[in-house]
Amino acid sequence: MTQRDWIEKDFYRELGVASDASADEVKKAYRKLARELHPDANPGDAKAEARFKAVSEAYGVLSDEKKRREYDETRALFAGGGGFGPGGGFPGGFGSGAGGQGFDLNDLFARAGAGTPGAGGAAPGGLGDILGGLFGNRGAGPTTSPRAQRGADVESELRIDFVDAVRGAEVQLRLAAPGRCERCGGTGARPGSTPRTCPTCSGVGLVSRSQGAFAFSEPCRDCRGTGRIIDDPCSECGGDGVSTRTRTLTVRVPAGVQNGQQVRLKGQGEPGRGGAPAGDLYVKVNVTPHRLFGRSERNPDDLTLTVPVTYPELVLGSTVTVPTLDSTVSLKIPAGTASGRTFRVRGRGVQRRGKSGDLLVTVEVAVPSRLDEPATEALQSYAEATKEYDPRADLLGGA
Ligand SMILES: [Zn+2]
Ligand SMILES: [Zn+2]
């Protein structure tokens, strides 16, 4: 994808959102469309598949704040200009050929220099960027065609249980986003055949054209700037090397991952065009809470556990057996321990990078809802025996 595609394609219309739509609105619109148009939901429907690709492409740009700004600036710069015929290259170059509606080169530079904020000079997304994208390769290697464009990043999510999140796990993820076509390996050519070098541009993807005193390079029309001609397209992807078929990926979730964190899979996003690298896949990890254990907010490598104890256990002291994630440990409660106190059991938390978190055990007194008669009598005589002890003495004395 190049900026020339950007000028021709209305990504906002593709997603059915206003051009000032918030990132959230864009995301919502994309999710809805992606669900409706997904190839799994429309088997054999080429139209839906084409729309699915278009919607994914639009989202790839509009979901990326930097790309979206570049896109808006590019569109603003060329809006209303007659320089570009729809889908047909650069009919008049940058001359004023288009019935006075067009702008000339000086005009173009003037607009770019003094135009929208951020469009001038060396600012990101500025003129250099725009012209670089249009006419040349931005510092790309010799094997990269002028249509080179890094693939869009893709977002997905998965759910794992608490124990897997603590220990790390390999999870199979079914992914519906566009990816490298597995049938042709992304070349776009039927397996067994190879694309040939475009004779018009000798594989460069650019041809020269002179316009008055200026010489321009513009994308080769015969190969659409890719530098390659595919005589025998792959039946799976139709020649663009991108498949929307559901893929299954193995995601290695690292030990200690927290709910909502993202795992990045480099190069597993949308394939790049013209030799550019693929985008990345970001997988959000949703962790199902555990019935007993939690993660400490202060240090997520520490696990938390609340253990009910009796009043005599706290007052007299005792040793209780408490569960850890793998087994059990004995916890010594000293005499006179207050309810709500937390004990640290070393080394029984999240293990990662050669370090280990702890298990934080909070004891909490459990009050029986019913007592039989002997117990009630015993408790009453206990109350009688300790009536000198007033836990609220400080509280009221200070008032
Ligand atoms: Zn293919
Ligand atoms: Zn060519």
mmCIF file of C-alpha atoms and ligand atoms in Angstrom:
data_model
loop_
_atom_site.group_PDB
_atom_site.id
_atom_site.type_symbol
_atom_site.label_atom_id
_atom_site.label_comp_id
_atom_site.label_asym_id
_atom_site.label_seq_id
_atom_site.Cartn_x
_atom_site.Cartn_y
_atom_site.Cartn_z
ATOM 1 C CA MET A 1 0.000 0.000 0.000
ATOM 2 C CA THR A 2 1.333 3.433 -0.850
ATOM 3 C CA GLN A 3 0.142 6.946 -0.294
ATOM 4 C CA ARG A 4 -1.261 6.811 -3.794
ATOM 5 C CA ASP A 5 -3.619 4.100 -2.551
ATOM 6 C CA TRP A 6 -4.412 6.429 0.305
ATOM 7 C CA ILE A 7 -5.459 9.165 -2.058
ATOM 8 C CA GLU A 8 -7.731 6.796 -3.929
ATOM 9 C CA LYS A 9 -9.220 4.939 -1.001
ATOM 10 C CA ASP A 10 -11.653 6.347 1.513
ATOM 11 C CA PHE A 11 -10.959 4.312 4.618
ATOM 12 C CA TYR A 12 -13.544 6.229 6.633
ATOM 13 C CA ARG A 13 -16.285 5.295 4.201
ATOM 14 C CA GLU A 14 -14.996 1.718 4.181
ATOM 15 C CA LEU A 15 -15.605 1.510 7.948
ATOM 16 C CA GLY A 16 -18.718 3.684 7.818
ATOM 17 C CA VAL A 17 -17.425 6.239 10.312
ATOM 18 C CA ALA A 18 -17.040 10.014 10.228
ATOM 19 C CA SER A 19 -13.594 11.400 9.445
ATOM 20 C CA ASP A 20 -13.406 12.774 12.986
ATOM 21 C CA ALA A 21 -14.447 9.475 14.572
ATOM 22 C CA SER A 22 -12.698 8.617 17.833
ATOM 23 C CA ALA A 23 -10.309 5.680 18.062
ATOM 24 C CA ASP A 24 -13.010 3.862 19.981
ATOM 25 C CA GLU A 25 -15.648 4.430 17.298
ATOM 26 C CA VAL A 26 -13.212 3.195 14.662
ATOM 27 C CA LYS A 27 -12.525 0.062 16.679
ATOM 28 C CA LYS A 28 -16.207 -0.630 17.275
ATOM 29 C CA ALA A 29 -17.087 -0.165 13.615
ATOM 30 C CA TYR A 30 -14.261 -2.465 12.565
ATOM 31 C CA ARG A 31 -15.188 -5.207 15.041
ATOM 32 C CA LYS A 32 -18.802 -5.192 13.876
ATOM 33 C CA LEU A 33 -17.871 -5.337 10.190
ATOM 34 C CA ALA A 34 -15.163 -7.918 10.720
ATOM 35 C CA ARG A 35 -17.686 -10.174 12.432
ATOM 36 C CA GLU A 36 -20.256 -9.776 9.653
ATOM 37 C CA LEU A 37 -17.802 -10.162 6.815
ATOM 38 C CA HIS A 38 -15.581 -12.818 8.261
ATOM 39 C CA PRO A 39 -14.832 -15.603 5.744
ATOM 40 C CA ASP A 40 -15.878 -18.224 8.291
ATOM 41 C CA ALA A 41 -19.309 -16.615 8.405
ATOM 42 C CA ASN A 42 -19.535 -16.271 4.604
ATOM 43 C CA PRO A 43 -17.987 -19.380 3.105
ATOM 44 C CA GLY A 44 -17.348 -19.056 -0.613
ATOM 45 C CA ASP A 45 -18.588 -15.458 -0.756
ATOM 46 C CA ALA A 46 -15.856 -13.666 -2.694
ATOM 47 C CA LYS A 47 -17.573 -10.306 -2.294
ATOM 48 C CA ALA A 48 -17.632 -10.569 1.468
ATOM 49 C CA GLU A 49 -14.014 -11.671 1.460
ATOM 50 C CA ALA A 50 -12.983 -8.689 -0.646
ATOM 51 C CA ARG A 51 -14.871 -6.379 1.692
ATOM 52 C CA PHE A 52 -13.251 -8.104 4.677
ATOM 53 C CA LYS A 53 -9.818 -7.404 3.236
ATOM 54 C CA ALA A 54 -10.725 -3.796 2.464
ATOM 55 C CA VAL A 55 -12.120 -3.249 5.952
ATOM 56 C CA SER A 56 -9.003 -4.805 7.512
ATOM 57 C CA GLU A 57 -6.794 -2.576 5.407
ATOM 58 C CA ALA A 58 -8.769 0.501 6.422
ATOM 59 C CA TYR A 59 -8.570 -0.462 10.067
ATOM 60 C CA GLY A 60 -4.851 -1.122 9.774
ATOM 61 C CA VAL A 61 -4.357 2.527 8.904
ATOM 62 C CA LEU A 62 -7.048 4.231 10.991
ATOM 63 C CA SER A 63 -6.250 2.292 14.159
ATOM 64 C CA ASP A 64 -2.654 3.458 14.094
ATOM 65 C CA GLU A 65 -2.509 7.031 15.336
ATOM 66 C CA LYS A 66 0.614 7.890 13.340
ATOM 67 C CA LYS A 67 -0.571 6.240 10.119
ATOM 68 C CA ARG A 68 -3.977 7.841 10.449
ATOM 69 C CA ARG A 69 -2.404 11.291 10.760
ATOM 70 C CA GLU A 70 -0.265 10.630 7.690
ATOM 71 C CA TYR A 71 -3.299 9.378 5.835
ATOM 72 C CA ASP A 72 -5.348 12.452 6.741
ATOM 73 C CA GLU A 73 -2.505 14.769 5.756
ATOM 74 C CA THR A 74 -1.943 13.000 2.468
ATOM 75 C CA ARG A 75 -5.632 13.148 1.649
ATOM 76 C CA ALA A 76 -5.854 16.792 2.687
ATOM 77 C CA LEU A 77 -2.883 17.656 0.541
ATOM 78 C CA PHE A 78 -4.375 16.167 -2.591
ATOM 79 C CA ALA A 79 -8.046 16.728 -1.901
ATOM 80 C CA GLY A 80 -9.797 18.330 -4.859
ATOM 81 C CA GLY A 81 -6.660 18.259 -6.964
ATOM 82 C CA GLY A 82 -7.093 17.047 -10.495
ATOM 83 C CA GLY A 83 -3.675 15.472 -10.552
ATOM 84 C CA PHE A 84 -4.859 11.950 -9.981
ATOM 85 C CA GLY A 85 -7.309 10.077 -12.114
ATOM 86 C CA PRO A 86 -9.323 7.541 -10.204
ATOM 87 C CA GLY A 87 -7.301 4.350 -10.139
ATOM 88 C CA GLY A 88 -5.349 5.338 -13.197
ATOM 89 C CA GLY A 89 -1.907 6.520 -12.313
ATOM 90 C CA PHE A 90 -0.899 10.106 -12.826
ATOM 91 C CA PRO A 91 -2.591 11.201 -16.054
ATOM 92 C CA GLY A 92 -1.213 14.709 -16.198
ATOM 93 C CA GLY A 93 1.660 14.370 -13.858
ATOM 94 C CA PHE A 94 1.595 17.347 -11.588
ATOM 95 C CA GLY A 95 0.931 19.733 -14.412
ATOM 96 C CA SER A 96 -2.117 21.882 -14.723
ATOM 97 C CA GLY A 97 -3.618 19.558 -17.275
ATOM 98 C CA ALA A 98 -6.813 18.864 -15.453
ATOM 99 C CA GLY A 99 -8.904 21.787 -16.593
ATOM 100 C CA GLY A 100 -7.433 24.379 -14.275
ATOM 101 C CA GLN A 101 -8.535 22.333 -11.289
ATOM 102 C CA GLY A 102 -5.107 20.868 -10.876
ATOM 103 C CA PHE A 103 -2.203 22.442 -9.133
ATOM 104 C CA ASP A 104 1.303 22.727 -10.343
ATOM 105 C CA LEU A 105 4.440 21.619 -8.647
ATOM 106 C CA ASN A 106 5.141 24.961 -6.996
ATOM 107 C CA ASP A 107 1.659 24.941 -5.664
ATOM 108 C CA LEU A 108 2.227 21.520 -4.243
ATOM 109 C CA PHE A 109 5.371 22.563 -2.439
ATOM 110 C CA ALA A 110 3.781 25.749 -1.198
ATOM 111 C CA ARG A 111 0.845 23.832 0.226
ATOM 112 C CA ALA A 112 3.007 21.245 1.811
ATOM 113 C CA GLY A 113 5.309 23.798 3.374
ATOM 114 C CA ALA A 114 2.734 26.158 4.744
ATOM 115 C CA GLY A 115 -0.168 23.830 5.068
ATOM 116 C CA THR A 116 -1.572 21.838 7.919
ATOM 117 C CA PRO A 117 0.422 21.728 11.148
ATOM 118 C CA GLY A 118 2.980 18.990 11.060
ATOM 119 C CA ALA A 119 3.034 18.860 7.285
ATOM 120 C CA GLY A 120 6.114 20.976 6.822
ATOM 121 C CA GLY A 121 9.819 20.488 7.030
ATOM 122 C CA ALA A 122 11.168 17.558 8.933
ATOM 123 C CA ALA A 123 8.091 17.049 11.070
ATOM 124 C CA PRO A 124 6.809 13.482 11.174
ATOM 125 C CA GLY A 125 4.448 12.832 8.304
ATOM 126 C CA GLY A 126 5.767 15.887 6.531
ATOM 127 C CA LEU A 127 6.512 16.523 2.910
ATOM 128 C CA GLY A 128 9.552 14.308 2.817
ATOM 129 C CA ASP A 129 7.454 11.471 4.053
ATOM 130 C CA ILE A 130 4.669 12.035 1.621
ATOM 131 C CA LEU A 131 6.853 12.438 -1.426
ATOM 132 C CA GLY A 132 9.040 9.609 -0.240
ATOM 133 C CA GLY A 133 6.044 7.361 -0.148
ATOM 134 C CA LEU A 134 4.835 8.546 -3.526
ATOM 135 C CA PHE A 135 7.970 8.582 -5.558
ATOM 136 C CA GLY A 136 10.672 6.623 -3.923
ATOM 137 C CA ASN A 137 11.541 4.144 -1.292
ATOM 138 C CA ARG A 138 12.265 5.578 2.077
ATOM 139 C CA GLY A 139 15.745 4.318 2.609
ATOM 140 C CA ALA A 140 14.622 0.822 1.761
ATOM 141 C CA GLY A 141 17.043 -1.760 0.468
ATOM 142 C CA PRO A 142 17.508 -2.553 -3.174
ATOM 143 C CA THR A 143 15.200 -5.567 -3.040
ATOM 144 C CA THR A 144 12.312 -3.443 -1.844
ATOM 145 C CA SER A 145 9.909 -2.123 -4.445
ATOM 146 C CA PRO A 146 8.520 1.416 -4.303
ATOM 147 C CA ARG A 147 5.209 0.008 -3.187
ATOM 148 C CA ALA A 148 6.907 -1.412 -0.121
ATOM 149 C CA GLN A 149 4.716 -0.992 2.899
ATOM 150 C CA ARG A 150 5.084 -2.687 6.245
ATOM 151 C CA GLY A 151 2.108 -4.895 7.016
ATOM 152 C CA ALA A 152 -0.478 -3.652 9.474
ATOM 153 C CA ASP A 153 -0.328 -4.759 13.088
ATOM 154 C CA VAL A 154 -3.123 -7.076 14.113
ATOM 155 C CA GLU A 155 -4.827 -7.352 17.497
ATOM 156 C CA SER A 156 -6.341 -10.451 18.988
ATOM 157 C CA GLU A 157 -6.993 -11.888 22.426
ATOM 158 C CA LEU A 158 -7.024 -15.158 24.286
ATOM 159 C CA ARG A 159 -8.121 -16.482 27.669
ATOM 160 C CA ILE A 160 -6.068 -18.615 30.018
ATOM 161 C CA ASP A 161 -6.637 -19.776 33.561
ATOM 162 C CA PHE A 162 -4.899 -18.364 36.594
ATOM 163 C CA VAL A 163 -2.395 -21.205 37.019
ATOM 164 C CA ASP A 164 -1.299 -21.028 33.357
ATOM 165 C CA ALA A 165 -0.809 -17.277 33.717
ATOM 166 C CA VAL A 166 1.440 -17.819 36.736
ATOM 167 C CA ARG A 167 3.461 -20.623 35.174
ATOM 168 C CA GLY A 168 3.394 -19.631 31.519
ATOM 169 C CA ALA A 169 1.772 -21.715 28.807
ATOM 170 C CA GLU A 170 1.595 -22.395 25.112
ATOM 171 C CA VAL A 171 -1.847 -21.616 23.779
ATOM 172 C CA GLN A 172 -3.324 -22.382 20.370
ATOM 173 C CA LEU A 173 -4.895 -19.249 18.963
ATOM 174 C CA ARG A 174 -7.283 -19.278 16.017
ATOM 175 C CA LEU A 175 -6.785 -16.070 14.133
ATOM 176 C CA ALA A 176 -9.077 -14.644 11.459
ATOM 177 C CA ALA A 177 -7.005 -11.610 10.502
ATOM 178 C CA PRO A 178 -5.299 -11.488 7.105
ATOM 179 C CA GLY A 179 -1.922 -13.183 7.061
ATOM 180 C CA ARG A 180 0.670 -14.489 4.664
ATOM 181 C CA CYS A 181 -0.997 -16.926 2.252
ATOM 182 C CA GLU A 182 0.157 -20.356 3.325
ATOM 183 C CA ARG A 183 -0.498 -21.938 -0.060
ATOM 184 C CA CYS A 184 1.967 -19.800 -2.021
ATOM 185 C CA GLY A 185 4.090 -18.619 0.903
ATOM 186 C CA GLY A 186 3.082 -15.045 0.141
ATOM 187 C CA THR A 187 4.525 -14.852 -3.370
ATOM 188 C CA GLY A 188 1.056 -14.678 -4.928
ATOM 189 C CA ALA A 189 2.076 -17.154 -7.636
ATOM 190 C CA ARG A 190 0.600 -20.644 -7.990
ATOM 191 C CA PRO A 191 2.826 -23.096 -6.117
ATOM 192 C CA GLY A 192 5.463 -24.385 -8.525
ATOM 193 C CA SER A 193 5.473 -21.185 -10.570
ATOM 194 C CA THR A 194 7.382 -18.000 -9.850
ATOM 195 C CA PRO A 195 6.540 -14.398 -10.581
ATOM 196 C CA ARG A 196 8.647 -12.889 -13.387
ATOM 197 C CA THR A 197 10.371 -9.532 -13.407
ATOM 198 C CA CYS A 198 8.279 -6.792 -14.974
ATOM 199 C CA PRO A 199 9.834 -5.976 -18.398
ATOM 200 C CA THR A 200 8.475 -2.427 -18.440
ATOM 201 C CA CYS A 201 10.333 -1.254 -15.359
ATOM 202 C CA SER A 202 12.951 -4.037 -15.119
ATOM 203 C CA GLY A 203 11.633 -4.928 -11.695
ATOM 204 C CA VAL A 204 12.228 -1.516 -10.178
ATOM 205 C CA GLY A 205 8.520 -0.719 -9.957
ATOM 206 C CA LEU A 206 9.078 2.832 -11.166
ATOM 207 C CA VAL A 207 9.139 4.401 -14.596
ATOM 208 C CA SER A 208 10.413 7.875 -15.527
ATOM 209 C CA ARG A 209 8.320 10.457 -17.227
ATOM 210 C CA SER A 210 9.273 13.975 -18.212
ATOM 211 C CA GLN A 211 6.875 16.810 -17.808
ATOM 212 C CA GLY A 212 8.218 20.077 -19.107
ATOM 213 C CA ALA A 213 11.403 20.833 -17.284
ATOM 214 C CA PHE A 214 10.809 18.162 -14.667
ATOM 215 C CA ALA A 215 11.476 14.468 -14.720
ATOM 216 C CA PHE A 216 9.329 12.326 -12.507
ATOM 217 C CA SER A 217 9.402 8.803 -11.354
ATOM 218 C CA GLU A 218 6.018 7.218 -11.026
ATOM 219 C CA PRO A 219 4.776 3.753 -10.170
ATOM 220 C CA CYS A 220 4.883 1.353 -13.120
ATOM 221 C CA ARG A 221 1.356 0.663 -14.335
ATOM 222 C CA ASP A 222 2.094 -2.745 -15.810
ATOM 223 C CA CYS A 223 3.076 -4.273 -12.477
ATOM 224 C CA ARG A 224 1.265 -1.729 -10.292
ATOM 225 C CA GLY A 225 4.585 -0.763 -8.775
ATOM 226 C CA THR A 226 5.443 -4.208 -7.471
ATOM 227 C CA GLY A 227 8.174 -4.890 -10.044
ATOM 228 C CA ARG A 228 6.801 -8.364 -10.621
ATOM 229 C CA ILE A 229 4.284 -9.903 -12.980
ATOM 230 C CA ILE A 230 2.333 -12.955 -11.856
ATOM 231 C CA ASP A 231 1.149 -14.952 -14.859
ATOM 232 C CA ASP A 232 -0.352 -17.777 -12.868
ATOM 233 C CA PRO A 233 -1.881 -16.446 -9.645
ATOM 234 C CA CYS A 234 -2.284 -18.566 -6.557
ATOM 235 C CA SER A 235 -5.834 -19.913 -6.316
ATOM 236 C CA GLU A 236 -5.986 -19.275 -2.596
ATOM 237 C CA CYS A 237 -5.102 -15.583 -2.446
ATOM 238 C CA GLY A 238 -5.710 -14.521 -6.047
ATOM 239 C CA GLY A 239 -2.160 -13.212 -6.417
ATOM 240 C CA ASP A 240 -1.759 -10.743 -3.585
ATOM 241 C CA GLY A 241 -0.065 -13.232 -1.259
ATOM 242 C CA VAL A 242 -2.478 -12.476 1.566
ATOM 243 C CA SER A 243 -4.949 -14.987 2.916
ATOM 244 C CA THR A 244 -7.933 -14.277 5.141
ATOM 245 C CA ARG A 245 -8.332 -17.912 6.006
ATOM 246 C CA THR A 246 -8.413 -18.689 9.732
ATOM 247 C CA ARG A 247 -4.944 -19.647 10.908
ATOM 248 C CA THR A 248 -3.947 -21.450 14.066
ATOM 249 C CA LEU A 249 -0.950 -19.987 15.842
ATOM 250 C CA THR A 250 0.909 -21.166 18.895
ATOM 251 C CA VAL A 251 1.256 -18.313 21.360
ATOM 252 C CA ARG A 252 3.872 -18.687 24.058
ATOM 253 C CA VAL A 253 2.464 -16.851 27.067
ATOM 254 C CA PRO A 254 5.307 -15.990 29.465
ATOM 255 C CA ALA A 255 5.155 -16.940 33.142
ATOM 256 C CA GLY A 256 3.747 -14.193 35.302
ATOM 257 C CA VAL A 257 1.592 -12.556 32.643
ATOM 258 C CA GLN A 258 -1.076 -10.304 34.129
ATOM 259 C CA ASN A 259 -4.682 -9.925 33.133
ATOM 260 C CA GLY A 260 -4.962 -7.466 30.233
ATOM 261 C CA GLN A 261 -1.298 -7.577 29.231
ATOM 262 C CA GLN A 262 -0.383 -7.994 25.584
ATOM 263 C CA VAL A 263 1.964 -10.537 24.094
ATOM 264 C CA ARG A 264 3.677 -9.391 20.908
ATOM 265 C CA LEU A 265 4.318 -11.894 18.124
ATOM 266 C CA LYS A 266 6.751 -10.265 15.795
ATOM 267 C CA GLY A 267 5.957 -10.632 12.099
ATOM 268 C CA GLN A 268 2.629 -12.406 12.646
ATOM 269 C CA GLY A 269 0.499 -9.438 11.627
ATOM 270 C CA GLU A 270 -0.506 -8.628 8.092
ATOM 271 C CA PRO A 271 2.148 -9.426 5.490
ATOM 272 C CA GLY A 272 4.118 -6.488 4.114
ATOM 273 C CA ARG A 273 3.856 -5.475 0.458
ATOM 274 C CA GLY A 274 6.696 -5.293 -1.982
ATOM 275 C CA GLY A 275 9.248 -6.995 0.237
ATOM 276 C CA ALA A 276 8.514 -4.930 3.335
ATOM 277 C CA PRO A 277 8.296 -6.751 6.680
ATOM 278 C CA ALA A 278 5.037 -8.037 8.074
ATOM 279 C CA GLY A 279 3.272 -6.256 10.902
ATOM 280 C CA ASP A 280 3.158 -7.664 14.399
ATOM 281 C CA LEU A 281 0.413 -9.505 16.190
ATOM 282 C CA TYR A 282 -0.609 -8.230 19.619
ATOM 283 C CA VAL A 283 -2.487 -10.761 21.707
ATOM 284 C CA LYS A 284 -4.270 -9.481 24.786
ATOM 285 C CA VAL A 285 -4.260 -12.060 27.566
ATOM 286 C CA ASN A 286 -7.399 -12.401 29.672
ATOM 287 C CA VAL A 287 -6.790 -14.336 32.868
ATOM 288 C CA THR A 288 -9.642 -16.212 34.549
ATOM 289 C CA PRO A 289 -9.530 -15.517 38.308
ATOM 290 C CA HIS A 290 -8.703 -18.332 40.733
ATOM 291 C CA ARG A 291 -11.121 -19.528 43.406
ATOM 292 C CA LEU A 292 -8.489 -19.124 46.149
ATOM 293 C CA PHE A 293 -5.402 -17.305 44.921
ATOM 294 C CA GLY A 294 -4.887 -13.777 43.705
ATOM 295 C CA ARG A 295 -1.979 -11.622 42.521
ATOM 296 C CA SER A 296 -0.609 -8.874 44.743
ATOM 297 C CA GLU A 297 -1.264 -5.383 43.416
ATOM 298 C CA ARG A 298 2.011 -4.107 44.786
ATOM 299 C CA ASN A 299 4.076 -6.878 43.200
ATOM 300 C CA PRO A 300 2.255 -9.137 40.731
ATOM 301 C CA ASP A 301 4.891 -11.829 41.265
ATOM 302 C CA ASP A 302 3.531 -12.288 44.795
ATOM 303 C CA LEU A 303 0.469 -14.488 45.104
ATOM 304 C CA THR A 304 -2.186 -13.757 47.725
ATOM 305 C CA LEU A 305 -4.323 -16.132 49.772
ATOM 306 C CA THR A 306 -6.811 -15.546 52.577
ATOM 307 C CA VAL A 307 -6.973 -18.307 55.222
ATOM 308 C CA PRO A 308 -9.858 -18.528 57.711
ATOM 309 C CA VAL A 309 -8.753 -19.288 61.289
ATOM 310 C CA THR A 310 -10.542 -19.637 64.607
ATOM 311 C CA TYR A 311 -10.321 -17.124 67.403
ATOM 312 C CA PRO A 312 -8.478 -19.567 69.720
ATOM 313 C CA GLU A 313 -5.932 -20.245 66.948
ATOM 314 C CA LEU A 314 -5.094 -16.550 66.850
ATOM 315 C CA VAL A 315 -5.079 -16.027 70.596
ATOM 316 C CA LEU A 316 -3.239 -19.177 71.611
ATOM 317 C CA GLY A 317 -1.138 -19.564 68.494
ATOM 318 C CA SER A 318 -1.113 -22.605 66.246
ATOM 319 C CA THR A 319 0.279 -24.172 63.125
ATOM 320 C CA VAL A 320 -2.088 -24.402 60.151
ATOM 321 C CA THR A 321 -1.663 -26.123 56.807
ATOM 322 C CA VAL A 322 -2.271 -23.787 53.847
ATOM 323 C CA PRO A 323 -2.319 -24.542 50.116
ATOM 324 C CA THR A 324 0.254 -23.196 47.690
ATOM 325 C CA LEU A 325 -0.128 -23.404 43.910
ATOM 326 C CA ASP A 326 1.708 -26.748 43.787
ATOM 327 C CA SER A 327 1.328 -28.285 47.252
ATOM 328 C CA THR A 328 0.892 -27.177 50.865
ATOM 329 C CA VAL A 329 2.992 -25.500 53.538
ATOM 330 C CA SER A 330 2.762 -25.290 57.323
ATOM 331 C CA LEU A 331 2.206 -21.779 58.579
ATOM 332 C CA LYS A 332 3.068 -20.982 62.182
ATOM 333 C CA ILE A 333 0.703 -18.439 63.742
ATOM 334 C CA PRO A 334 2.229 -16.868 66.859
ATOM 335 C CA ALA A 335 0.075 -16.440 69.962
ATOM 336 C CA GLY A 336 -1.698 -13.079 69.998
ATOM 337 C CA THR A 337 -1.940 -12.631 66.227
ATOM 338 C CA ALA A 338 -4.511 -10.083 65.069
ATOM 339 C CA SER A 339 -7.108 -11.042 62.502
ATOM 340 C CA GLY A 340 -6.135 -9.578 59.090
ATOM 341 C CA ARG A 341 -2.386 -9.979 59.605
ATOM 342 C CA THR A 342 -0.451 -11.079 56.519
ATOM 343 C CA PHE A 343 2.386 -13.625 56.575
ATOM 344 C CA ARG A 344 4.940 -13.977 53.818
ATOM 345 C CA VAL A 345 5.802 -17.496 52.695
ATOM 346 C CA ARG A 346 9.045 -17.096 50.744
ATOM 347 C CA GLY A 347 9.468 -18.514 47.261
ATOM 348 C CA ARG A 348 5.920 -19.715 46.720
ATOM 349 C CA GLY A 349 4.885 -17.058 44.201
ATOM 350 C CA VAL A 350 5.484 -16.559 40.481
ATOM 351 C CA GLN A 351 8.796 -18.028 39.304
ATOM 352 C CA ARG A 352 10.370 -16.223 36.403
ATOM 353 C CA ARG A 353 13.732 -15.014 35.177
ATOM 354 C CA GLY A 354 15.447 -16.966 37.926
ATOM 355 C CA LYS A 355 13.571 -15.043 40.587
ATOM 356 C CA SER A 356 10.659 -16.061 42.688
ATOM 357 C CA GLY A 357 7.795 -14.154 44.230
ATOM 358 C CA ASP A 358 6.271 -15.010 47.597
ATOM 359 C CA LEU A 359 2.918 -16.212 48.847
ATOM 360 C CA LEU A 360 1.179 -13.637 51.033
ATOM 361 C CA VAL A 361 -1.157 -15.375 53.479
ATOM 362 C CA THR A 362 -3.716 -13.237 55.292
ATOM 363 C CA VAL A 363 -5.378 -14.822 58.316
ATOM 364 C CA GLU A 364 -8.959 -13.888 58.941
ATOM 365 C CA VAL A 365 -11.011 -15.002 61.917
ATOM 366 C CA ALA A 366 -14.016 -17.114 61.017
ATOM 367 C CA VAL A 367 -17.071 -16.650 63.219
ATOM 368 C CA PRO A 368 -19.398 -19.638 63.524
ATOM 369 C CA SER A 369 -22.983 -18.685 62.725
ATOM 370 C CA ARG A 370 -24.295 -21.120 65.401
ATOM 371 C CA LEU A 371 -22.942 -22.467 68.668
ATOM 372 C CA ASP A 372 -24.327 -25.404 70.627
ATOM 373 C CA GLU A 373 -25.120 -25.029 74.329
ATOM 374 C CA PRO A 374 -21.817 -26.201 75.868
ATOM 375 C CA ALA A 375 -19.855 -23.938 73.512
ATOM 376 C CA THR A 376 -22.100 -20.982 74.264
ATOM 377 C CA GLU A 377 -21.671 -21.521 78.009
ATOM 378 C CA ALA A 378 -17.912 -21.832 77.626
ATOM 379 C CA LEU A 379 -17.792 -18.610 75.653
ATOM 380 C CA GLN A 380 -19.920 -16.797 78.184
ATOM 381 C CA SER A 381 -17.590 -17.839 81.011
ATOM 382 C CA TYR A 382 -14.658 -16.738 78.843
ATOM 383 C CA ALA A 383 -16.300 -13.328 78.427
ATOM 384 C CA GLU A 384 -16.843 -13.162 82.192
ATOM 385 C CA ALA A 385 -13.201 -14.081 82.848
ATOM 386 C CA THR A 386 -11.876 -11.382 80.485
ATOM 387 C CA LYS A 387 -14.299 -8.539 81.218
ATOM 388 C CA GLU A 388 -11.412 -6.343 82.379
ATOM 389 C CA TYR A 389 -10.109 -6.316 78.812
ATOM 390 C CA ASP A 390 -11.703 -3.429 76.875
ATOM 391 C CA PRO A 391 -10.515 -3.260 73.247
ATOM 392 C CA ARG A 392 -12.301 0.103 72.838
ATOM 393 C CA ALA A 393 -10.718 1.832 75.775
ATOM 394 C CA ASP A 394 -8.505 4.032 73.588
ATOM 395 C CA LEU A 395 -11.306 4.746 71.186
ATOM 396 C CA LEU A 396 -13.670 6.303 73.713
ATOM 397 C CA GLY A 397 -11.030 7.673 76.065
ATOM 398 C CA GLY A 398 -9.735 9.909 73.246
ATOM 399 C CA ALA A 399 -13.177 11.347 72.389
HETATM 400 ZN ZN ZN B 1 -1.404 -17.460 -2.271
HETATM 401 ZN ZN ZN B 2 6.753 -2.693 -13.813
#
